[in-house]
PDB file of C-alpha atoms in Angstrom:
ATOM      1  CA  MET A  24      60.987 152.529 133.032  1.00 76.00           C
ATOM      2  CA  SER A  25      59.052 149.263 132.989  1.00 90.00           C
ATOM      3  CA  LEU A  26      60.624 146.064 131.696  1.00 97.00           C
ATOM      4  CA  LYS A  27      59.282 142.647 130.808  1.00 98.00           C
ATOM      5  CA  ILE A  28      61.917 139.938 131.049  1.00 98.00           C
ATOM      6  CA  VAL A  29      61.483 136.339 129.934  1.00 98.00           C
ATOM      7  CA  VAL A  30      63.915 133.764 131.286  1.00 98.00           C
ATOM      8  CA  LEU A  31      64.310 130.611 129.225  1.00 98.00           C
ATOM      9  CA  ALA A  32      64.901 127.601 131.441  1.00 97.00           C
ATOM     10  CA  LYS A  33      65.193 123.861 131.045  1.00 94.00           C
ATOM     11  CA  GLN A  34      64.659 120.885 133.314  1.00 93.00           C
ATOM     12  CA  VAL A  35      67.584 118.534 132.727  1.00 89.00           C
ATOM     13  CA  PRO A  36      68.810 115.187 134.038  1.00 82.00           C
ATOM     14  CA  ASP A  37      71.493 115.655 136.672  1.00 79.00           C
ATOM     15  CA  THR A  38      74.517 114.503 134.686  1.00 71.00           C
ATOM     16  CA  ARG A  39      76.944 115.662 137.374  1.00 68.00           C
ATOM     17  CA  ASN A  40      76.518 112.417 139.309  1.00 65.00           C
ATOM     18  CA  VAL A  41      76.022 109.479 137.000  1.00 64.00           C
ATOM     19  CA  GLY A  42      75.942 105.741 137.643  1.00 62.00           C
ATOM     20  CA  LYS A  43      75.993 102.612 135.531  1.00 59.00           C
ATOM     21  CA  ASP A  44      72.396 103.159 134.379  1.00 64.00           C
ATOM     22  CA  ALA A  45      72.980 106.722 133.145  1.00 59.00           C
ATOM     23  CA  MET A  46      73.088 105.734 129.463  1.00 60.00           C
ATOM     24  CA  THR A  47      70.683 103.658 127.384  1.00 60.00           C
ATOM     25  CA  GLU A  48      71.751 100.856 125.049  1.00 63.00           C
ATOM     26  CA  GLU A  49      71.350 103.330 122.172  1.00 61.00           C
ATOM     27  CA  GLY A  50      73.959 105.630 123.733  1.00 57.00           C
ATOM     28  CA  THR A  51      71.548 108.376 124.816  1.00 58.00           C
ATOM     29  CA  VAL A  52      70.996 109.767 128.297  1.00 60.00           C
ATOM     30  CA  ASN A  53      68.677 107.586 130.357  1.00 59.00           C
ATOM     31  CA  ARG A  54      66.509 110.371 131.736  1.00 60.00           C
ATOM     32  CA  ALA A  55      64.412 107.961 133.768  1.00 64.00           C
ATOM     33  CA  ALA A  56      67.471 106.876 135.761  1.00 61.00           C
ATOM     34  CA  LEU A  57      68.643 110.376 136.692  1.00 74.00           C
ATOM     35  CA  PRO A  58      66.996 112.994 138.918  1.00 81.00           C
ATOM     36  CA  ALA A  59      65.600 116.038 137.106  1.00 89.00           C
ATOM     37  CA  ILE A  60      67.015 119.422 138.115  1.00 92.00           C
ATOM     38  CA  PHE A  61      66.890 123.089 137.130  1.00 95.00           C
ATOM     39  CA  ASN A  62      69.620 123.588 134.506  1.00 94.00           C
ATOM     40  CA  PRO A  63      72.370 125.317 136.543  1.00 93.00           C
ATOM     41  CA  GLU A  64      73.225 128.123 134.115  1.00 95.00           C
ATOM     42  CA  ASP A  65      69.531 128.916 133.626  1.00 96.00           C
ATOM     43  CA  LEU A  66      69.417 129.554 137.373  1.00 97.00           C
ATOM     44  CA  ASN A  67      72.146 132.143 136.836  1.00 97.00           C
ATOM     45  CA  ALA A  68      70.009 133.723 134.112  1.00 98.00           C
ATOM     46  CA  LEU A  69      67.023 133.786 136.456  1.00 98.00           C
ATOM     47  CA  GLU A  70      69.127 135.466 139.132  1.00 98.00           C
ATOM     48  CA  MET A  71      70.277 138.074 136.610  1.00 98.00           C
ATOM     49  CA  ALA A  72      66.634 138.806 135.795  1.00 98.00           C
ATOM     50  CA  LEU A  73      65.710 139.046 139.475  1.00 98.00           C
ATOM     51  CA  HIS A  74      68.664 141.366 140.104  1.00 97.00           C
ATOM     52  CA  ILE A  75      67.326 143.676 137.390  1.00 98.00           C
ATOM     53  CA  LYS A  76      63.872 143.432 138.969  1.00 97.00           C
ATOM     54  CA  ASP A  77      65.376 144.455 142.314  1.00 97.00           C
ATOM     55  CA  THR A  78      67.048 147.531 140.804  1.00 96.00           C
ATOM     56  CA  VAL A  79      64.720 148.658 137.989  1.00 96.00           C
ATOM     57  CA  PRO A  80      61.193 149.611 139.129  1.00 93.00           C
ATOM     58  CA  GLN A  81      58.181 148.004 137.426  1.00 95.00           C
ATOM     59  CA  THR A  82      60.151 145.059 136.083  1.00 98.00           C
ATOM     60  CA  GLU A  83      58.298 141.782 135.605  1.00 98.00           C
ATOM     61  CA  VAL A  84      60.044 138.418 135.264  1.00 98.00           C
ATOM     62  CA  TYR A  85      58.482 135.391 133.591  1.00 97.00           C
ATOM     63  CA  VAL A  86      59.943 131.929 133.036  1.00 98.00           C
ATOM     64  CA  LEU A  87      59.330 129.889 129.897  1.00 97.00           C
ATOM     65  CA  THR A  88      60.298 126.265 129.526  1.00 96.00           C
ATOM     66  CA  MET A  89      59.628 123.429 127.106  1.00 94.00           C
ATOM     67  CA  GLY A  90      59.382 119.806 128.135  1.00 91.00           C
ATOM     68  CA  PRO A  91      57.128 117.243 129.791  1.00 89.00           C
ATOM     69  CA  VAL A  92      54.468 118.377 132.257  1.00 91.00           C
ATOM     70  CA  ARG A  93      56.831 117.687 135.156  1.00 91.00           C
ATOM     71  CA  ALA A  94      59.005 120.557 133.892  1.00 92.00           C
ATOM     72  CA  GLY A  95      56.459 122.766 135.619  1.00 93.00           C
ATOM     73  CA  GLU A  96      58.482 122.154 138.762  1.00 94.00           C
ATOM     74  CA  ILE A  97      61.226 124.540 137.618  1.00 95.00           C
ATOM     75  CA  VAL A  98      58.589 127.192 136.960  1.00 96.00           C
ATOM     76  CA  ARG A  99      57.395 126.689 140.516  1.00 94.00           C
ATOM     77  CA  GLN A 100      60.981 126.927 141.773  1.00 95.00           C
ATOM     78  CA  SER A 101      61.299 130.205 139.865  1.00 96.00           C
ATOM     79  CA  LEU A 102      58.187 131.591 141.536  1.00 96.00           C
ATOM     80  CA  TYR A 103      59.633 130.666 144.935  1.00 95.00           C
ATOM     81  CA  ARG A 104      62.697 132.768 144.067  1.00 96.00           C
ATOM     82  CA  GLY A 105      60.739 135.828 142.965  1.00 96.00           C
ATOM     83  CA  ALA A 106      59.537 135.378 139.370  1.00 96.00           C
ATOM     84  CA  ASP A 107      56.115 136.811 138.572  1.00 96.00           C
ATOM     85  CA  GLY A 108      54.859 133.930 136.467  1.00 95.00           C
ATOM     86  CA  GLY A 109      55.798 131.080 134.178  1.00 96.00           C
ATOM     87  CA  PHE A 110      54.659 128.800 131.402  1.00 96.00           C
ATOM     88  CA  VAL A 111      55.451 125.305 130.123  1.00 96.00           C
ATOM     89  CA  ILE A 112      55.261 124.366 126.438  1.00 95.00           C
ATOM     90  CA  SER A 113      54.440 120.657 126.553  1.00 94.00           C
ATOM     91  CA  ASP A 114      53.335 118.591 123.593  1.00 92.00           C
ATOM     92  CA  ARG A 115      54.216 115.107 122.331  1.00 90.00           C
ATOM     93  CA  LYS A 116      54.707 116.630 118.880  1.00 89.00           C
ATOM     94  CA  VAL A 117      57.941 118.291 120.030  1.00 88.00           C
ATOM     95  CA  ALA A 118      59.275 115.421 122.139  1.00 86.00           C
ATOM     96  CA  GLY A 119      62.899 114.705 121.255  1.00 82.00           C
ATOM     97  CA  SER A 120      63.277 117.919 119.250  1.00 87.00           C
ATOM     98  CA  ASP A 121      66.719 118.938 117.995  1.00 90.00           C
ATOM     99  CA  THR A 122      68.090 122.439 118.597  1.00 91.00           C
ATOM    100  CA  LEU A 123      66.431 123.850 115.466  1.00 93.00           C
ATOM    101  CA  ALA A 124      62.943 122.605 116.347  1.00 93.00           C
ATOM    102  CA  THR A 125      63.407 123.534 119.999  1.00 94.00           C
ATOM    103  CA  SER A 126      64.540 127.080 119.241  1.00 95.00           C
ATOM    104  CA  TYR A 127      61.700 127.639 116.787  1.00 96.00           C
ATOM    105  CA  THR A 128      59.054 126.316 119.202  1.00 96.00           C
ATOM    106  CA  ILE A 129      60.324 128.409 122.104  1.00 96.00           C
ATOM    107  CA  SER A 130      60.553 131.515 119.918  1.00 97.00           C
ATOM    108  CA  GLN A 131      56.853 131.133 119.114  1.00 96.00           C
ATOM    109  CA  GLY A 132      56.162 130.815 122.834  1.00 96.00           C
ATOM    110  CA  VAL A 133      58.019 134.071 123.468  1.00 97.00           C
ATOM    111  CA  LYS A 134      55.937 135.786 120.774  1.00 97.00           C
ATOM    112  CA  LYS A 135      52.719 134.690 122.482  1.00 95.00           C
ATOM    113  CA  LEU A 136      53.793 136.517 125.649  1.00 95.00           C
ATOM    114  CA  GLY A 137      53.348 139.865 123.913  1.00 96.00           C
ATOM    115  CA  LYS A 138      55.800 142.731 124.192  1.00 96.00           C
ATOM    116  CA  VAL A 139      59.039 141.408 125.715  1.00 98.00           C
ATOM    117  CA  ASP A 140      62.019 143.675 126.321  1.00 98.00           C
ATOM    118  CA  LEU A 141      64.704 141.203 127.350  1.00 98.00           C
ATOM    119  CA  VAL A 142      65.106 137.449 126.941  1.00 98.00           C
ATOM    120  CA  LEU A 143      67.681 135.780 129.188  1.00 98.00           C
ATOM    121  CA  ALA A 144      68.992 132.226 129.167  1.00 97.00           C
ATOM    122  CA  GLY A 145      71.920 130.242 130.459  1.00 95.00           C
ATOM    123  CA  ARG A 146      74.841 129.744 128.104  1.00 92.00           C
ATOM    124  CA  GLN A 147      73.971 126.068 127.597  1.00 87.00           C
ATOM    125  CA  ALA A 148      72.218 123.061 129.112  1.00 86.00           C
ATOM    126  CA  ILE A 149      74.245 120.349 130.825  1.00 84.00           C
ATOM    127  CA  ASP A 150      72.449 117.554 128.956  1.00 79.00           C
ATOM    128  CA  GLY A 151      73.295 118.791 125.463  1.00 74.00           C
ATOM    129  CA  ASP A 152      76.125 121.327 125.820  1.00 76.00           C
ATOM    130  CA  THR A 153      75.412 122.807 122.382  1.00 86.00           C
ATOM    131  CA  ALA A 154      74.980 126.497 123.375  1.00 83.00           C
ATOM    132  CA  GLN A 155      72.933 126.823 120.164  1.00 90.00           C
ATOM    133  CA  VAL A 156      69.360 127.260 121.352  1.00 94.00           C
ATOM    134  CA  GLY A 157      69.603 130.787 122.803  1.00 94.00           C
ATOM    135  CA  PRO A 158      71.200 132.458 119.754  1.00 95.00           C
ATOM    136  CA  ALA A 159      68.900 130.483 117.426  1.00 96.00           C
ATOM    137  CA  ILE A 160      65.838 131.787 119.282  1.00 97.00           C
ATOM    138  CA  ALA A 161      67.097 135.348 118.781  1.00 98.00           C
ATOM    139  CA  GLU A 162      67.446 134.662 115.052  1.00 97.00           C
ATOM    140  CA  HIS A 163      63.872 133.327 114.879  1.00 97.00           C
ATOM    141  CA  LEU A 164      62.664 136.439 116.722  1.00 98.00           C
ATOM    142  CA  GLY A 165      64.746 138.762 114.570  1.00 98.00           C
ATOM    143  CA  ILE A 166      66.332 140.530 117.554  1.00 98.00           C
ATOM    144  CA  PRO A 167      69.982 141.250 118.462  1.00 98.00           C
ATOM    145  CA  HIS A 168      71.724 138.884 120.848  1.00 97.00           C
ATOM    146  CA  ALA A 169      74.947 138.407 122.765  1.00 96.00           C
ATOM    147  CA  ALA A 170      76.244 135.073 124.055  1.00 94.00           C
ATOM    148  CA  TRP A 171      78.644 134.052 126.823  1.00 92.00           C
ATOM    149  CA  VAL A 172      77.932 137.263 128.750  1.00 96.00           C
ATOM    150  CA  SER A 173      79.680 137.677 132.119  1.00 95.00           C
ATOM    151  CA  LYS A 174      78.304 141.113 133.069  1.00 96.00           C
ATOM    152  CA  LEU A 175      75.028 142.791 132.161  1.00 98.00           C
ATOM    153  CA  GLU A 176      73.451 146.118 133.066  1.00 97.00           C
ATOM    154  CA  VAL A 177      70.422 148.036 131.882  1.00 97.00           C
ATOM    155  CA  GLU A 178      71.250 151.403 130.361  1.00 96.00           C
ATOM    156  CA  GLY A 179      68.845 153.705 128.590  1.00 94.00           C
ATOM    157  CA  ASP A 180      66.922 151.939 125.865  1.00 95.00           C
ATOM    158  CA  GLY A 181      68.834 148.657 126.148  1.00 97.00           C
ATOM    159  CA  VAL A 182      71.596 146.757 127.895  1.00 98.00           C
ATOM    160  CA  ASN A 183      75.369 146.786 128.063  1.00 98.00           C
ATOM    161  CA  ALA A 184      76.675 143.238 127.764  1.00 97.00           C
ATOM    162  CA  GLU A 185      80.247 142.307 128.627  1.00 96.00           C
ATOM    163  CA  GLN A 186      81.742 139.216 127.018  1.00 91.00           C
ATOM    164  CA  GLN A 187      85.056 137.817 128.189  1.00 84.00           C
ATOM    165  CA  LEU A 188      86.585 136.397 125.030  1.00 82.00           C
ATOM    166  CA  GLN A 189      89.846 134.489 124.767  1.00 80.00           C
ATOM    167  CA  ASP A 190      92.181 137.494 124.658  1.00 87.00           C
ATOM    168  CA  VAL A 191      89.931 140.513 125.173  1.00 90.00           C
ATOM    169  CA  ILE A 192      86.895 141.762 127.055  1.00 91.00           C
ATOM    170  CA  GLU A 193      84.256 143.107 124.689  1.00 94.00           C
ATOM    171  CA  THR A 194      81.338 145.325 125.726  1.00 95.00           C
ATOM    172  CA  VAL A 195      78.390 145.871 123.404  1.00 96.00           C
ATOM    173  CA  HIS A 196      75.226 147.929 123.753  1.00 97.00           C
ATOM    174  CA  MET A 197      72.036 146.364 122.414  1.00 98.00           C
ATOM    175  CA  PRO A 198      68.650 148.085 122.218  1.00 98.00           C
ATOM    176  CA  PHE A 199      65.500 146.400 123.484  1.00 98.00           C
ATOM    177  CA  PRO A 200      64.208 143.909 122.560  1.00 98.00           C
ATOM    178  CA  CYS A 201      67.254 141.649 122.711  1.00 98.00           C
ATOM    179  CA  LEU A 202      68.425 138.253 123.929  1.00 98.00           C
ATOM    180  CA  VAL A 203      71.392 137.425 126.160  1.00 98.00           C
ATOM    181  CA  THR A 204      72.863 134.100 127.241  1.00 97.00           C
ATOM    182  CA  VAL A 205      74.874 134.323 130.443  1.00 97.00           C
ATOM    183  CA  GLU A 206      77.899 132.657 131.998  1.00 94.00           C
ATOM    184  CA  GLN A 207      77.548 130.807 135.290  1.00 92.00           C
ATOM    185  CA  ASP A 208      79.512 133.401 137.268  1.00 90.00           C
ATOM    186  CA  ILE A 209      77.303 136.374 136.344  1.00 94.00           C
ATOM    187  CA  HIS A 210      75.268 136.109 139.576  1.00 93.00           C
ATOM    188  CA  VAL A 211      74.995 133.557 142.362  1.00 95.00           C
ATOM    189  CA  PRO A 212      71.407 132.218 142.455  1.00 95.00           C
ATOM    190  CA  ARG A 213      69.404 133.135 145.522  1.00 95.00           C
ATOM    191  CA  LEU A 214      67.675 130.468 147.570  1.00 94.00           C
ATOM    192  CA  PRO A 215      63.926 129.898 147.230  1.00 92.00           C
ATOM    193  CA  SER A 216      61.771 131.771 149.737  1.00 94.00           C
ATOM    194  CA  LEU A 217      60.129 129.415 152.216  1.00 92.00           C
ATOM    195  CA  LYS A 218      57.413 132.012 152.834  1.00 91.00           C
ATOM    196  CA  VAL A 219      56.568 132.286 149.133  1.00 91.00           C
ATOM    197  CA  ALA A 220      56.732 128.503 148.727  1.00 90.00           C
ATOM    198  CA  ARG A 221      54.159 128.115 151.497  1.00 90.00           C
ATOM    199  CA  GLU A 222      51.915 130.762 149.943  1.00 88.00           C
ATOM    200  CA  ILE A 223      52.062 129.240 146.465  1.00 82.00           C
ATOM    201  CA  GLY A 224      52.178 125.603 147.520  1.00 77.00           C
ATOM    202  CA  ASP A 225      51.313 123.258 144.661  1.00 74.00           C
ATOM    203  CA  LYS A 226      49.409 125.870 142.678  1.00 74.00           C
ATOM    204  CA  PRO A 227      49.024 124.562 139.092  1.00 76.00           C
ATOM    205  CA  VAL A 228      51.468 125.847 136.496  1.00 86.00           C
ATOM    206  CA  HIS A 229      50.163 126.988 133.113  1.00 86.00           C
ATOM    207  CA  ILE A 230      50.762 124.242 130.536  1.00 90.00           C
ATOM    208  CA  GLN A 231      50.461 125.149 126.854  1.00 90.00           C
ATOM    209  CA  GLY A 232      50.321 122.678 123.962  1.00 88.00           C
ATOM    210  CA  LEU A 233      50.935 123.498 120.300  1.00 83.00           C
ATOM    211  CA  ASP A 234      47.259 123.566 119.335  1.00 73.00           C
TER     212      ASP A 234
END
């Protein structure tokens, strides 16, 4: 079996440690005043993808993000951890997009990557906390999806996804292609490889505009 996995990731302002300059006068996050980090739950999604790569032969993992050019840093961080490649959708036309525009744009980016078996993402981003983008992307792609997944395994022609709901644990089987958003405790992210980081260095990341 060969699998192609795309991990959706986002570079976010670190809202875990905020100071007096964290918000603008308009009441929005002052991104310039906060350090940019890899969205924590997207790191868990990346680790889930890499775990599958470690256990399923001929699996390839790619990272797709949308944001300013500097968001290429999280693609580079993904490569250091074991991803096979990554892409940044960056265009002023989508700056400040809401969840609908973001999900549509990213879904078109996924389509451009050709045949994709599994799309993984964190449950939500710490700067918006909507948890809407992942499921909306699946709807744009017309593929099945499961959210808030705490356990995932490849089986046959798809995946078994376990969701811990309020009173019950539900397990569903979804055929490929499908999309899954994961909880933060699904897998502990591995550290970047110093050896790989030295080999890759500051190699340019592929930046794609809308045109």
